[in-house]
C-alpha positions in Angstrom: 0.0 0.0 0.0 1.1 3.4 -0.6 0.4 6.6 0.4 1.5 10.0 -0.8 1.5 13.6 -0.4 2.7 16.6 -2.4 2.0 19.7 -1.2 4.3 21.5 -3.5 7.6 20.0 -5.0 9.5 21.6 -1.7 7.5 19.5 0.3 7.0 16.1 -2.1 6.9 12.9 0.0 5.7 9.4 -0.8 5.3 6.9 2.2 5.6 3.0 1.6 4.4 0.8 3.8 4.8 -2.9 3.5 3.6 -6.0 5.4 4.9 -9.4 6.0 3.5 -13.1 5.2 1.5 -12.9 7.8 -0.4 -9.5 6.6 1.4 -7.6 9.5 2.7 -3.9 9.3 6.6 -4.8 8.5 7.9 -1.3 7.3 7.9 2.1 6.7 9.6 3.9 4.0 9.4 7.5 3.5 11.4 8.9 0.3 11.3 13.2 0.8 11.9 15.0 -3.3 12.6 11.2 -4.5 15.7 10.3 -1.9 14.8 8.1 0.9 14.3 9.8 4.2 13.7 7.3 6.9 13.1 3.5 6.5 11.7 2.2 9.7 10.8 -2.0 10.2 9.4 -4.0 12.7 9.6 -7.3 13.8 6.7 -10.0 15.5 7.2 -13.2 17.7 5.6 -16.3 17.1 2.5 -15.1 19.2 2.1 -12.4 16.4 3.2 -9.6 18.9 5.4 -6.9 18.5 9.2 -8.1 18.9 11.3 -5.3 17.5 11.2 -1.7 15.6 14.3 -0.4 13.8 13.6 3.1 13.5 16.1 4.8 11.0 17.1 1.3 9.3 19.3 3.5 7.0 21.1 5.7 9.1 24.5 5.5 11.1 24.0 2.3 14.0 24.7 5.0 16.4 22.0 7.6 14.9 19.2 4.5 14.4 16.5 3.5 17.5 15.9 0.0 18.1 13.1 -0.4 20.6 12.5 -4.8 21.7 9.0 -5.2 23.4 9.1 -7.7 25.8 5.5 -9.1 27.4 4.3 -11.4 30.7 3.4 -15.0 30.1 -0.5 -13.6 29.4 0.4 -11.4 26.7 0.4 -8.0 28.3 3.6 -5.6 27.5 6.0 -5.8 30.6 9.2 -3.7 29.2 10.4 -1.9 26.0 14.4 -1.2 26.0 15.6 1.1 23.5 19.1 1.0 22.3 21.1 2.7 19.3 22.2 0.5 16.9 25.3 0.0 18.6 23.4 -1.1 21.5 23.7 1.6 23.9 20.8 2.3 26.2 18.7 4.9 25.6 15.9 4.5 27.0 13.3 1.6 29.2 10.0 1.5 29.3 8.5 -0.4 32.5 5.0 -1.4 32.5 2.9 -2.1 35.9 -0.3 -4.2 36.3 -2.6 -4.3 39.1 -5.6 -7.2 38.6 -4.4 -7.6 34.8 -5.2 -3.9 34.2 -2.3 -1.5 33.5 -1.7 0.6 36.1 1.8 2.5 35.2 4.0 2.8 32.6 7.4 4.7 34.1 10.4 5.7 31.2 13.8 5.7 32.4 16.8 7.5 30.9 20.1 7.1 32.2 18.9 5.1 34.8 16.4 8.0 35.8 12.5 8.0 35.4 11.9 11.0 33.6 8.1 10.5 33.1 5.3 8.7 34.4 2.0 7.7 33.5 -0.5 6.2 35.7 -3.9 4.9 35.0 -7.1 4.6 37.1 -10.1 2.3 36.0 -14.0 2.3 37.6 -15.9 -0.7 38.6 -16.7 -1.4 35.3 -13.1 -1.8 34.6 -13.0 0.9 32.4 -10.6 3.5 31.9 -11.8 6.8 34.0 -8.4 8.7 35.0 -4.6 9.3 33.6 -1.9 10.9 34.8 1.0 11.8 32.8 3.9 13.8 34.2 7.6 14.9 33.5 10.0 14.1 36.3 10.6 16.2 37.9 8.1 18.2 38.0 7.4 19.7 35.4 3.9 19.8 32.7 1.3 17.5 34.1 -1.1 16.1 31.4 -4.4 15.2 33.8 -7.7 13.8 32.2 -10.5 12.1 33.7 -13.1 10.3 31.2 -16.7 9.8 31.1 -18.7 7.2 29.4 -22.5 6.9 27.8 -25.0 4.2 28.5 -23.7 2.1 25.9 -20.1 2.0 27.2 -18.8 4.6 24.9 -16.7 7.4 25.9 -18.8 10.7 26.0 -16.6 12.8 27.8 -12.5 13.5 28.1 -12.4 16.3 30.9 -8.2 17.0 30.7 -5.9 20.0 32.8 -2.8 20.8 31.2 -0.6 22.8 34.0 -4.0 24.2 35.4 -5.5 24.9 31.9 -8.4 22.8 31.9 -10.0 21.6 28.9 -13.2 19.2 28.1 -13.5 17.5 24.8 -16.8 15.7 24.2 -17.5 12.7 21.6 -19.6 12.3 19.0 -21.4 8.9 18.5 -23.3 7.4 16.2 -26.7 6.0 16.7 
């Protein structure tokens, strides 16, 4: 499949994306006036989930990300360690779980966590809080989320550094 978009010639840029055997997303090439830009693959385990992403396949090992996903026994995404491509850390994601629900996800870099996301669910099990924050402190990203009769999300009610915001949802009927 291909997608493209030329604004003008300054801005020409065609984006390839191709897909394994197994009719999973595999690549991503994106060619800026003709010359490739970035080429970007990924990678799946035997389970069909999400193994590895080269990001910048064609640059310079120490300029390319490579992020491996690694998951629990049931499936659910328990770390993501990003290296360059000479397989110096960058960055780790670490996921938490309460009751099989995620309840954190904490990014580390240089051994620090330098953000944090945490997630709150109601007794329906569905999602009605998030936190997001810099460490330190810094911008806090803040939403709380409402839902219809039907289960749908109506309502994301969000405070940016004490700017509050509401964005409401359309549904079909």
């Amino acid at each position: 499949r291909v997608r493209s978009s030329a604004a003008s010639d300054v801005y020409k840029r065609q984006i390839i994306h191709t897909y394994n055997a197994e009719n999973k997303f595999s690549g991503e090439l994106i060619y800026v006036r003709d010359l490739l830009a970035i080429k970007d693959s990924y990678k799946y385990n035997k389970k069909g989930q999400l193994e590895e992403e080269i990001l910048g396949e064609q640059k310079e090992a120490s300029e390319r990300a490579i992020c491996k996903h690694f998951y629990t026994v049931d499936g659910q995404p328990i770390e993501n360690i990003i290296t360059n491509g000479d397989g110096i850390l960058k960055a780790k994601e670490v996921f938490t779980y309460k009751d099989k629900r995620l309840v954190g996800i904490d990014l580390y870099r240089s051994g620090e966590v330098t953000s944090r996301a945490s997630y709150q669910y109601g007794d329906e099990g569905q999602l009605v809080g998030s936190v997001f924050q810099m460490v330190p402190e810094s911008w806090i990203w803040d939403s709380k989320f409402t839902y219809d009769e039907k289960g749908h999300l109506k309502e994301e009610y969000l405070i940016i550094n004490a700017v509050s915001y509401t964005h409401l949802r359309a549904h079909e009927t």
